[in-house]
mmCIF file of C-alpha atoms in Angstrom:
data_model
loop_
_atom_site.group_PDB
_atom_site.id
_atom_site.type_symbol
_atom_site.label_atom_id
_atom_site.label_comp_id
_atom_site.label_asym_id
_atom_site.label_seq_id
_atom_site.Cartn_x
_atom_site.Cartn_y
_atom_site.Cartn_z
ATOM 1 C CA MET A 1 12.846 1.413 -17.837
ATOM 2 C CA SER A 2 11.010 -1.329 -19.752
ATOM 3 C CA LEU A 3 13.307 -0.682 -22.721
ATOM 4 C CA GLN A 4 16.343 -1.387 -20.549
ATOM 5 C CA ILE A 5 14.806 -4.599 -19.191
ATOM 6 C CA LEU A 6 13.960 -5.761 -22.713
ATOM 7 C CA LEU A 7 17.501 -5.001 -23.845
ATOM 8 C CA ASN A 8 18.830 -6.965 -20.910
ATOM 9 C CA VAL A 9 16.719 -10.016 -21.817
ATOM 10 C CA VAL A 10 17.887 -9.768 -25.432
ATOM 11 C CA LEU A 11 21.514 -9.647 -24.250
ATOM 12 C CA ALA A 12 20.903 -12.751 -22.123
ATOM 13 C CA PHE A 13 19.559 -14.584 -25.185
ATOM 14 C CA LEU A 14 22.567 -13.398 -27.164
ATOM 15 C CA TRP A 15 24.825 -14.871 -24.495
ATOM 16 C CA MET A 16 22.978 -18.211 -24.718
ATOM 17 C CA PHE A 17 23.342 -18.239 -28.497
ATOM 18 C CA ILE A 18 27.051 -17.469 -28.281
ATOM 19 C CA LYS A 19 27.619 -20.238 -25.731
ATOM 20 C CA VAL A 20 25.326 -22.699 -27.657
ATOM 21 C CA SER A 21 23.793 -23.905 -24.364
ATOM 22 C CA TYR A 22 20.242 -23.072 -23.385
ATOM 23 C CA GLY A 23 19.737 -23.794 -19.682
ATOM 24 C CA PRO A 24 18.292 -21.422 -17.118
ATOM 25 C CA ILE A 25 21.740 -21.055 -15.540
ATOM 26 C CA ASP A 26 23.116 -19.723 -18.827
ATOM 27 C CA PHE A 27 20.217 -17.299 -19.025
ATOM 28 C CA ILE A 28 20.989 -15.973 -15.552
ATOM 29 C CA LYS A 29 24.703 -15.661 -16.383
ATOM 30 C CA GLY A 30 23.909 -13.795 -19.583
ATOM 31 C CA TYR A 31 21.477 -11.563 -17.699
ATOM 32 C CA ILE A 32 24.152 -10.602 -15.194
ATOM 33 C CA PHE A 33 26.674 -9.838 -17.933
ATOM 34 C CA GLY A 34 24.031 -7.832 -19.784
ATOM 35 C CA LEU A 35 23.343 -5.914 -16.601
ATOM 36 C CA LEU A 36 27.032 -5.044 -16.457
ATOM 37 C CA VAL A 37 26.972 -3.860 -20.074
ATOM 38 C CA ILE A 38 23.903 -1.700 -19.460
ATOM 39 C CA PHE A 39 25.509 -0.261 -16.349
ATOM 40 C CA VAL A 40 28.609 0.713 -18.331
ATOM 41 C CA LEU A 41 26.513 2.263 -21.113
ATOM 42 C CA ARG A 42 23.984 3.923 -18.775
ATOM 43 C CA ARG A 43 24.633 7.472 -19.925
ATOM 44 C CA TYR A 44 23.234 6.737 -23.394
ATOM 45 C CA PHE A 45 19.733 6.011 -22.016
ATOM 46 C CA GLN A 46 17.054 8.612 -21.433
ATOM 47 C CA THR A 47 16.006 7.212 -18.036
ATOM 48 C CA ARG A 48 17.959 6.145 -14.990
ATOM 49 C CA PHE A 49 19.709 2.788 -14.638
ATOM 50 C CA TYR A 50 16.698 0.580 -13.920
ATOM 51 C CA VAL A 51 18.065 -1.244 -10.875
ATOM 52 C CA TYR A 52 17.728 1.986 -8.882
ATOM 53 C CA ARG A 53 14.039 2.092 -9.680
ATOM 54 C CA ILE A 54 13.497 -1.521 -8.677
ATOM 55 C CA TRP A 55 15.310 -0.797 -5.433
ATOM 56 C CA SER A 56 13.072 2.185 -4.664
ATOM 57 C CA PHE A 57 10.029 0.011 -5.403
ATOM 58 C CA VAL A 58 11.262 -2.509 -2.831
ATOM 59 C CA LYS A 59 11.696 0.341 -0.360
ATOM 60 C CA LEU A 60 8.124 1.475 -1.025
ATOM 61 C CA THR A 61 6.833 -2.041 -0.314
ATOM 62 C CA LEU A 62 8.727 -2.152 2.974
ATOM 63 C CA ILE A 63 7.281 1.234 3.988
ATOM 64 C CA PHE A 64 3.844 -0.131 3.125
ATOM 65 C CA PHE A 65 4.212 -3.139 5.430
ATOM 66 C CA LYS A 66 5.591 -1.064 8.271
ATOM 67 C CA GLU A 67 2.722 1.413 8.082
ATOM 68 C CA LEU A 68 0.176 -1.405 7.872
ATOM 69 C CA LEU A 69 1.479 -2.872 11.123
ATOM 70 C CA LEU A 70 1.468 0.536 12.838
ATOM 71 C CA SER A 71 -2.078 1.242 11.659
ATOM 72 C CA ASN A 72 -3.338 -2.004 13.097
ATOM 73 C CA ILE A 73 -1.740 -1.234 16.437
ATOM 74 C CA ALA A 74 -3.446 2.175 16.389
ATOM 75 C CA ILE A 75 -6.824 0.587 15.559
ATOM 76 C CA ILE A 76 -6.451 -1.937 18.380
ATOM 77 C CA LYS A 77 -5.708 0.874 20.799
ATOM 78 C CA ILE A 78 -8.754 2.882 19.763
ATOM 79 C CA VAL A 79 -11.170 -0.039 19.736
ATOM 80 C CA LEU A 80 -10.126 -1.481 23.071
ATOM 81 C CA LYS A 81 -10.098 1.871 24.879
ATOM 82 C CA PRO A 82 -13.005 2.058 27.337
ATOM 83 C CA LYS A 83 -13.934 5.627 26.380
ATOM 84 C CA LEU A 84 -14.599 6.723 22.809
ATOM 85 C CA ASP A 85 -12.685 9.984 22.896
ATOM 86 C CA MET A 86 -11.236 10.157 19.383
ATOM 87 C CA ARG A 87 -11.888 13.191 17.216
ATOM 88 C CA PRO A 88 -12.662 12.130 13.644
ATOM 89 C CA GLY A 89 -12.830 14.542 10.749
ATOM 90 C CA ILE A 90 -12.182 15.080 7.070
ATOM 91 C CA PHE A 91 -9.193 17.094 5.924
ATOM 92 C CA ALA A 92 -7.976 18.136 2.488
ATOM 93 C CA LEU A 93 -4.563 17.054 1.276
ATOM 94 C CA GLN A 94 -2.908 18.857 -1.621
ATOM 95 C CA THR A 95 -0.870 16.449 -3.680
ATOM 96 C CA ASP A 96 1.932 17.095 -6.148
ATOM 97 C CA LEU A 97 1.458 13.819 -7.997
ATOM 98 C CA THR A 98 0.064 14.103 -11.506
ATOM 99 C CA LYS A 99 -0.314 10.686 -13.118
ATOM 100 C CA ASP A 100 -3.356 8.516 -12.429
ATOM 101 C CA TRP A 101 -1.468 5.463 -11.213
ATOM 102 C CA GLN A 102 0.529 7.587 -8.771
ATOM 103 C CA ILE A 103 -2.657 8.948 -7.240
ATOM 104 C CA LEU A 104 -4.141 5.451 -7.067
ATOM 105 C CA LEU A 105 -1.032 4.206 -5.286
ATOM 106 C CA LEU A 106 -0.996 7.162 -2.908
ATOM 107 C CA SER A 107 -4.648 6.723 -1.960
ATOM 108 C CA SER A 108 -4.207 2.987 -1.379
ATOM 109 C CA LEU A 109 -1.230 3.713 0.830
ATOM 110 C CA ILE A 110 -3.145 6.351 2.777
ATOM 111 C CA THR A 111 -6.081 3.991 3.231
ATOM 112 C CA LEU A 112 -3.917 1.285 4.751
ATOM 113 C CA THR A 113 -2.010 3.571 7.099
ATOM 114 C CA PRO A 114 -2.636 4.712 10.676
ATOM 115 C CA GLY A 115 -6.059 6.241 11.108
ATOM 116 C CA THR A 116 -6.633 7.669 7.641
ATOM 117 C CA LEU A 117 -9.046 6.687 4.857
ATOM 118 C CA VAL A 118 -9.465 8.408 1.505
ATOM 119 C CA ILE A 119 -13.051 9.504 0.842
ATOM 120 C CA SER A 120 -12.865 11.382 -2.406
ATOM 121 C CA VAL A 121 -10.538 12.817 -5.013
ATOM 122 C CA SER A 122 -11.339 16.250 -6.412
ATOM 123 C CA ASP A 123 -12.205 16.586 -10.093
ATOM 124 C CA ASP A 124 -8.864 18.075 -11.108
ATOM 125 C CA ASN A 125 -6.903 15.332 -9.282
ATOM 126 C CA LYS A 126 -5.135 17.841 -7.070
ATOM 127 C CA ILE A 127 -6.811 17.405 -3.689
ATOM 128 C CA LEU A 128 -7.419 14.198 -1.785
ATOM 129 C CA PHE A 129 -10.092 14.259 0.921
ATOM 130 C CA VAL A 130 -8.984 12.076 3.784
ATOM 131 C CA HIS A 131 -11.056 10.925 6.736
ATOM 132 C CA ALA A 132 -8.880 10.749 9.821
ATOM 133 C CA MET A 133 -9.765 8.726 12.873
ATOM 134 C CA ASN A 134 -7.939 10.945 15.295
ATOM 135 C CA LEU A 135 -7.413 14.416 14.005
ATOM 136 C CA GLY A 136 -4.471 15.804 15.916
ATOM 137 C CA GLU A 137 -2.520 18.560 14.286
ATOM 138 C CA ILE A 138 -3.412 18.497 10.638
ATOM 139 C CA GLU A 139 -0.190 20.089 9.509
ATOM 140 C CA THR A 140 1.957 17.359 11.009
ATOM 141 C CA GLU A 141 -0.228 14.620 9.553
ATOM 142 C CA ILE A 142 -0.062 16.121 6.094
ATOM 143 C CA ASN A 143 3.680 16.513 6.411
ATOM 144 C CA ASN A 144 4.028 12.883 7.472
ATOM 145 C CA ILE A 145 2.165 11.655 4.419
ATOM 146 C CA LYS A 146 4.082 13.975 2.140
ATOM 147 C CA ASN A 147 7.481 13.055 3.489
ATOM 148 C CA THR A 148 7.068 9.305 3.467
ATOM 149 C CA PHE A 149 4.700 8.235 0.713
ATOM 150 C CA GLU A 150 4.826 11.000 -1.831
ATOM 151 C CA ARG A 151 8.583 11.040 -1.805
ATOM 152 C CA ALA A 152 8.752 7.261 -2.168
ATOM 153 C CA ILE A 153 6.290 7.282 -5.075
ATOM 154 C CA LEU A 154 8.147 10.099 -6.780
ATOM 155 C CA GLU A 155 11.368 8.159 -6.375
ATOM 156 C CA VAL A 156 9.812 5.153 -8.105
ATOM 157 C CA SER A 157 8.544 7.185 -11.027
ATOM 158 C CA GLY A 158 11.349 9.723 -11.339
ATOM 159 C CA MET B 1 14.578 -24.926 13.669
ATOM 160 C CA SER B 2 11.334 -26.831 13.800
ATOM 161 C CA LEU B 3 10.551 -25.146 17.092
ATOM 162 C CA ILE B 4 10.972 -21.698 15.523
ATOM 163 C CA VAL B 5 8.750 -22.692 12.608
ATOM 164 C CA ASN B 6 6.105 -24.004 14.989
ATOM 165 C CA PHE B 7 6.238 -20.809 16.955
ATOM 166 C CA LEU B 8 5.937 -18.698 13.793
ATOM 167 C CA ILE B 9 2.920 -20.636 12.536
ATOM 168 C CA GLY B 10 1.177 -20.340 15.884
ATOM 169 C CA PHE B 11 1.981 -16.660 16.119
ATOM 170 C CA PHE B 12 0.680 -15.833 12.641
ATOM 171 C CA ILE B 13 -2.565 -17.788 12.984
ATOM 172 C CA LEU B 14 -3.335 -16.465 16.469
ATOM 173 C CA ALA B 15 -2.438 -12.868 15.600
ATOM 174 C CA GLY B 16 -4.621 -13.031 12.494
ATOM 175 C CA ALA B 17 -7.565 -14.401 14.443
ATOM 176 C CA PHE B 18 -7.048 -11.750 17.127
ATOM 177 C CA LEU B 19 -7.003 -8.947 14.550
ATOM 178 C CA CYS B 20 -10.221 -10.207 12.970
ATOM 179 C CA LEU B 21 -11.820 -10.279 16.431
ATOM 180 C CA ILE B 22 -10.675 -6.696 17.030
ATOM 181 C CA ALA B 23 -12.165 -5.654 13.714
ATOM 182 C CA THR B 24 -15.488 -7.188 14.711
ATOM 183 C CA PHE B 25 -15.456 -5.364 18.028
ATOM 184 C CA GLY B 26 -14.647 -2.175 16.177
ATOM 185 C CA VAL B 27 -17.558 -2.583 13.777
ATOM 186 C CA ILE B 28 -19.919 -3.101 16.716
ATOM 187 C CA ARG B 29 -18.525 -0.367 18.937
ATOM 188 C CA LEU B 30 -17.566 2.593 16.777
ATOM 189 C CA PRO B 31 -20.163 5.321 16.202
ATOM 190 C CA ASP B 32 -20.525 5.956 12.450
ATOM 191 C CA VAL B 33 -19.917 4.439 9.021
ATOM 192 C CA TYR B 34 -16.556 6.056 8.465
ATOM 193 C CA THR B 35 -14.906 5.063 11.710
ATOM 194 C CA ARG B 36 -16.351 1.545 11.396
ATOM 195 C CA ASN B 37 -14.850 1.363 7.950
ATOM 196 C CA HIS B 38 -11.457 2.182 9.454
ATOM 197 C CA ALA B 39 -11.638 -0.875 11.681
ATOM 198 C CA ALA B 40 -13.083 -3.164 9.029
ATOM 199 C CA SER B 41 -10.812 -2.252 6.167
ATOM 200 C CA LYS B 42 -7.502 -2.269 8.026
ATOM 201 C CA ALA B 43 -7.645 -4.826 10.772
ATOM 202 C CA THR B 44 -9.257 -7.533 8.657
ATOM 203 C CA THR B 45 -6.776 -7.003 5.830
ATOM 204 C CA LEU B 46 -3.800 -7.638 8.044
ATOM 205 C CA GLY B 47 -5.649 -10.375 9.951
ATOM 206 C CA VAL B 48 -6.517 -12.400 6.864
ATOM 207 C CA MET B 49 -3.025 -11.815 5.517
ATOM 208 C CA PHE B 50 -1.491 -13.186 8.712
ATOM 209 C CA ILE B 51 -3.707 -16.265 8.537
ATOM 210 C CA LEU B 52 -2.701 -16.831 4.898
ATOM 211 C CA VAL B 53 0.997 -16.499 5.751
ATOM 212 C CA GLY B 54 0.631 -18.958 8.641
ATOM 213 C CA THR B 55 -1.122 -21.464 6.351
ATOM 214 C CA PHE B 56 1.579 -21.027 3.726
ATOM 215 C CA ILE B 57 4.402 -21.683 6.196
ATOM 216 C CA TYR B 58 2.578 -24.724 7.578
ATOM 217 C CA PHE B 59 2.106 -26.364 4.179
ATOM 218 C CA TYR B 60 5.636 -25.474 3.115
ATOM 219 C CA SER B 61 7.479 -26.764 6.162
ATOM 220 C CA PHE B 62 5.409 -29.801 7.185
ATOM 221 C CA LEU B 63 4.002 -31.123 3.931
ATOM 222 C CA ASP B 64 6.743 -29.737 1.641
ATOM 223 C CA HIS B 65 4.136 -28.242 -0.645
ATOM 224 C CA PHE B 66 4.726 -24.783 -2.148
ATOM 225 C CA ASN B 67 1.220 -23.398 -2.601
ATOM 226 C CA SER B 68 1.491 -20.387 -4.881
ATOM 227 C CA ARG B 69 -2.271 -19.731 -4.714
ATOM 228 C CA LEU B 70 -1.885 -18.528 -1.141
ATOM 229 C CA ILE B 71 0.662 -15.958 -2.302
ATOM 230 C CA LEU B 72 -1.675 -14.864 -5.093
ATOM 231 C CA GLY B 73 -4.506 -14.511 -2.602
ATOM 232 C CA PHE B 74 -2.211 -12.430 -0.433
ATOM 233 C CA VAL B 75 -1.379 -10.060 -3.310
ATOM 234 C CA PHE B 76 -4.978 -9.742 -4.511
ATOM 235 C CA LEU B 77 -6.207 -8.983 -1.003
ATOM 236 C CA PHE B 78 -3.521 -6.344 -0.667
ATOM 237 C CA MET B 79 -4.584 -4.669 -3.907
ATOM 238 C CA THR B 80 -8.357 -4.793 -3.529
ATOM 239 C CA SER B 81 -9.181 -4.190 0.122
ATOM 240 C CA PRO B 82 -8.128 -0.500 0.319
ATOM 241 C CA ILE B 83 -10.119 0.226 -2.833
ATOM 242 C CA SER B 84 -13.256 -1.418 -1.486
ATOM 243 C CA GLY B 85 -12.891 0.580 1.714
ATOM 244 C CA HIS B 86 -12.536 3.763 -0.290
ATOM 245 C CA LEU B 87 -15.589 2.987 -2.443
ATOM 246 C CA ILE B 88 -17.839 2.207 0.516
ATOM 247 C CA ASN B 89 -16.770 5.453 2.175
ATOM 248 C CA ARG B 90 -17.259 7.461 -0.979
ATOM 249 C CA SER B 91 -20.716 6.111 -1.729
ATOM 250 C CA ALA B 92 -21.745 6.630 1.898
ATOM 251 C CA TYR B 93 -20.591 10.234 1.749
ATOM 252 C CA ASN B 94 -22.242 10.952 -1.583
ATOM 253 C CA SER B 95 -25.574 9.494 -0.483
ATOM 254 C CA GLY B 96 -25.531 11.814 2.501
ATOM 255 C CA VAL B 97 -24.665 9.651 5.476
ATOM 256 C CA LYS B 98 -23.827 12.009 8.325
ATOM 257 C CA LEU B 99 -20.545 12.078 10.185
ATOM 258 C CA TRP B 100 -20.465 11.379 13.896
ATOM 259 C CA ASP B 101 -21.723 14.457 15.767
ATOM 260 C CA ARG B 102 -18.415 14.810 17.601
ATOM 261 C CA SER B 103 -16.455 15.078 14.337
ATOM 262 C CA VAL B 104 -14.136 18.036 14.208
ATOM 263 C CA ARG B 105 -14.023 19.352 10.681
ATOM 264 C CA ASP B 106 -15.280 18.629 7.181
ATOM 265 C CA ASP B 107 -13.241 20.055 4.328
ATOM 266 C CA LEU B 108 -15.091 18.088 1.679
ATOM 267 C CA LYS B 109 -18.360 19.829 2.529
ATOM 268 C CA THR B 110 -16.836 23.262 2.050
ATOM 269 C CA TYR B 111 -15.265 22.109 -1.202
ATOM 270 C CA ASN B 112 -18.600 20.796 -2.523
ATOM 271 C CA GLU B 113 -20.412 23.965 -1.482
ATOM 272 C CA ALA B 114 -17.849 26.109 -3.281
ATOM 273 C CA LYS B 115 -18.269 23.978 -6.382
ATOM 274 C CA GLU B 116 -22.058 24.353 -6.317
ATOM 275 C CA LYS B 117 -21.705 28.102 -5.943
ATOM 276 C CA ASN B 118 -19.400 28.355 -8.936
ATOM 277 C CA ARG B 119 -21.750 26.357 -11.117
ATOM 278 C CA PHE B 120 -24.722 28.692 -10.761
#
């Protein structure tokens, strides 16, 4: 991905040198033309066309904000309820992610989402221990996390 | 237009202040370290972020001043606050702070016990 971006910047500079004008507008024009060239030649690269990956990163950020809002609404509900009748607990979450930065991202996402907080990561980086504020059905919670966050992170890295 | 901007600024500042208040109530009311950490690490993050966004819009629309430091503060807060919450929780658990007595299950304890058993 970084190789493609670097190539795109080089193509933009090439465009500026061909036009013999060095303003930011020319850079942007050259960047767009370079993007077109890379899109045409995309099957010669090892990785995907990099705009897809940037798009999935934007999607991940949007998911993050949405979940942050929902988690705050859940916290407000629990705190302002007259009776403390939540059922906290720690559950184990098997994760398919392998790289360190993916696990870091996943645990930050879990920490900022409704009613869950990561306590510990097992030594072999395969299990996350998550403290849940309101432990309903564990299976559904795990499936929620898996379907939204893990898939989004895998899309960014894949 | 100006009315909408005014409304947005007021909404962001008031919502941020309200969320911080809720977080304080949560820290006072909830029973143990872990549940308190839930309230403190989530509600204050979004609350302070709302206040920063409101300040940013105010300076941008009324004084025509684009303050990039507010955006940086926003991003840094977003990156660091979940990690601090995680570390406080982790150190509390490892130094043996007990869960609330009405907690339902504890998978980490069984995991640690299994690890101890395998070692010896």
